[in-house]
Coordinates of C-alpha atoms in Angstrom, one line a residue:
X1 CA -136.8 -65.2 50.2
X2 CA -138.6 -63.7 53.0
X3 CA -141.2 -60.9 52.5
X4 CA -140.4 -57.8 54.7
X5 CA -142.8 -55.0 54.6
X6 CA -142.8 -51.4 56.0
X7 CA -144.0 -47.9 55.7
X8 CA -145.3 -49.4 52.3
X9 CA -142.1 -49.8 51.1
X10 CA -141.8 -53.3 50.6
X11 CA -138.2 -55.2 50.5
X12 CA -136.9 -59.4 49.9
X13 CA -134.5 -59.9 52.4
X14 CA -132.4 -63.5 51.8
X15 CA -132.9 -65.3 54.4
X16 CA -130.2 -67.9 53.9
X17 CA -128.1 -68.3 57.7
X18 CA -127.2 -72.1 58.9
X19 CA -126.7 -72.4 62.5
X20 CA -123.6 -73.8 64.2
X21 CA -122.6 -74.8 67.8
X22 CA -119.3 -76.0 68.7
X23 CA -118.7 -77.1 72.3
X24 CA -115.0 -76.7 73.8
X25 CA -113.3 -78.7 76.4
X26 CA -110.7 -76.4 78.7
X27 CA -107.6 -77.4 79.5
X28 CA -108.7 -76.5 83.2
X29 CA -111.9 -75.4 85.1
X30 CA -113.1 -72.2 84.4
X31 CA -112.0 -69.9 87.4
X32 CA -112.5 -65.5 87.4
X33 CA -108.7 -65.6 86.5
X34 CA -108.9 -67.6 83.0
X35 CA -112.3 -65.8 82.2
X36 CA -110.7 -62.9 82.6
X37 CA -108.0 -63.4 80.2
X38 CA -109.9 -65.1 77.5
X39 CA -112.6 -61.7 77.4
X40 CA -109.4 -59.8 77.5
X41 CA -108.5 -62.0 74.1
X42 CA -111.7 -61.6 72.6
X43 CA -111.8 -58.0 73.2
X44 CA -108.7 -57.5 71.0
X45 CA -109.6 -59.9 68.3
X46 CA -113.8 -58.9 67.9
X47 CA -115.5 -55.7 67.5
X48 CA -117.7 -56.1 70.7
X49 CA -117.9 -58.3 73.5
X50 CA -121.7 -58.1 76.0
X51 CA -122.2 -60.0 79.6
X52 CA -125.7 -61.8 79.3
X53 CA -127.2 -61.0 83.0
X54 CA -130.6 -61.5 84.6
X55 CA -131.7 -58.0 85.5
X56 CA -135.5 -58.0 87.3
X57 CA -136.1 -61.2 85.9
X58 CA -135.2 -60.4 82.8
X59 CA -132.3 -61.1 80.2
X60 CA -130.0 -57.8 79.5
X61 CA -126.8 -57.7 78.0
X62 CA -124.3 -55.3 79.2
X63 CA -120.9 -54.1 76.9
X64 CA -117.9 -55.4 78.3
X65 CA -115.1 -52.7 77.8
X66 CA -112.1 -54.9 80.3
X67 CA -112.3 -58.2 81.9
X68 CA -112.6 -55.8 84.8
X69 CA -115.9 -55.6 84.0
X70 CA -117.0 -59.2 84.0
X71 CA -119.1 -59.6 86.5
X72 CA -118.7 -63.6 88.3
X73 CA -121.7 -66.0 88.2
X74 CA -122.1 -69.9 88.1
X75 CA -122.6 -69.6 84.5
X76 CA -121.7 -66.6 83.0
X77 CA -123.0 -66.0 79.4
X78 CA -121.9 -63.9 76.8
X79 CA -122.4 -62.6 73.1
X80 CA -119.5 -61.9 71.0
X81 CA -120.0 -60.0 67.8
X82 CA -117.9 -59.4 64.7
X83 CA -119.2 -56.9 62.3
X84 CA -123.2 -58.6 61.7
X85 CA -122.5 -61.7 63.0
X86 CA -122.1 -63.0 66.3
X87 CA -122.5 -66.1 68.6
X88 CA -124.0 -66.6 72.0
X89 CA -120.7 -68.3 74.4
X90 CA -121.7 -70.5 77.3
X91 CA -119.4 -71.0 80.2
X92 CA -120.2 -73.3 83.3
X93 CA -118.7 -72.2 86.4
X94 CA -115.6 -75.2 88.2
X95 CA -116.2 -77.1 84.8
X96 CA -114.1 -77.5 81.7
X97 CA -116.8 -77.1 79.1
X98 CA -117.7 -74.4 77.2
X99 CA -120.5 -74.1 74.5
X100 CA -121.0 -71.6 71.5
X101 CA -124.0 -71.1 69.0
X102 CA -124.8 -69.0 66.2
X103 CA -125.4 -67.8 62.5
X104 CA -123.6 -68.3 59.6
X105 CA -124.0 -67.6 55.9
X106 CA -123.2 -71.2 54.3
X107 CA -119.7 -71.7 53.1
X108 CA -119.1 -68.7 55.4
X109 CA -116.9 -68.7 58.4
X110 CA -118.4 -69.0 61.7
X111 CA -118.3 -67.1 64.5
X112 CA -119.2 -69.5 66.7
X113 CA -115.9 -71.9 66.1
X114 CA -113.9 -68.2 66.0
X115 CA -114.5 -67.7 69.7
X116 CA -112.3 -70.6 70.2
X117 CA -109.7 -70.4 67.6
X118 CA -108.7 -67.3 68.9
X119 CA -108.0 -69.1 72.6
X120 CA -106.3 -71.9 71.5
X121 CA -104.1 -71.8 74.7
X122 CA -107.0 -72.4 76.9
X123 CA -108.4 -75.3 75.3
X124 CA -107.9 -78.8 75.0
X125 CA -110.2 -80.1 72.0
X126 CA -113.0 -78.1 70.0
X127 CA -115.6 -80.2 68.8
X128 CA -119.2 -79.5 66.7
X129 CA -122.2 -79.7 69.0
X130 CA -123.3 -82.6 66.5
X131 CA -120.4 -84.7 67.9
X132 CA -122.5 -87.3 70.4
X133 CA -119.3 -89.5 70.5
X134 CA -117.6 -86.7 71.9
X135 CA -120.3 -85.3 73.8
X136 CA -121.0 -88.6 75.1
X137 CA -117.9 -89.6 76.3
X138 CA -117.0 -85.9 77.8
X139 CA -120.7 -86.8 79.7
X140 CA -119.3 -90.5 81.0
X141 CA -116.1 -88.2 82.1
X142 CA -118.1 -85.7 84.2
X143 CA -116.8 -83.1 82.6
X144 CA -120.3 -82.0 80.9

């Protein structure tokens, strides 16, 4: 339990969330098109879906309403939220790999492997980010 205190009320706030990662190997290099249509996915399936940009040399996220809206970079971020939970996504512009971390309640589901169920046409293999055969071998591949 974690002590949180204000305006002298004082509350116990749990403080039991696991973290998760899965990495995700596309089925072909991310291009605008295939971003496009896997926001336009996520959109339908989670409550919100925000475009992590610099902005002044600072991190800003920024909603994403349509895919219209995504805005192209080498490695476009994002943070996709379902209710209170949600999971940061990694993409790597002309490569096949994507990455996803975030917060779970144990025994709950995770967000962070969500992002990629919902996409299954896009990917070839989803693996936990504790997976160093995988990893490793997707590394000796050149696809990481």
């Amino acid at each position: 339990m974690q002590l949180v205190e204000r305006r002298r009320l004082v509350f116990y706030a749990r403080v039991s969330a696991q973290r998760k990662g899965y990495v995700a190997l596309l089925k072909d290099s991310l291009t605008p098109k295939i971003l496009g249509e896997i926001i336009d996915i996520w959109l339908l399936r989670f409550d919100r879906v925000e475009q992590l940009k610099t902005r002044d040399k600072a991190l800003a996220a920024f909603v994403i309403r349509a895919p219209e809206e995504v805005v192209w970079e080498k490695d476009p971020q994002f943070r996709v939220m379902a209710g209170e939970q949600f999971t940061w996504v990694y993409f790597t512009a002309d490569r096949r790999i994507v990455e996803s971390d975030g917060l779970a309640e144990p025994g709950g589901p995770f967000l962070s492997k969500d992002v990629f169920v919902e996409i299954p046409e896009y990917l070839e293999k989803v693996v936990d980010d504790t997976n160093d055969r995988a990893l490793d071998q997707w590394e000796k591949e050149g696809l990481m």
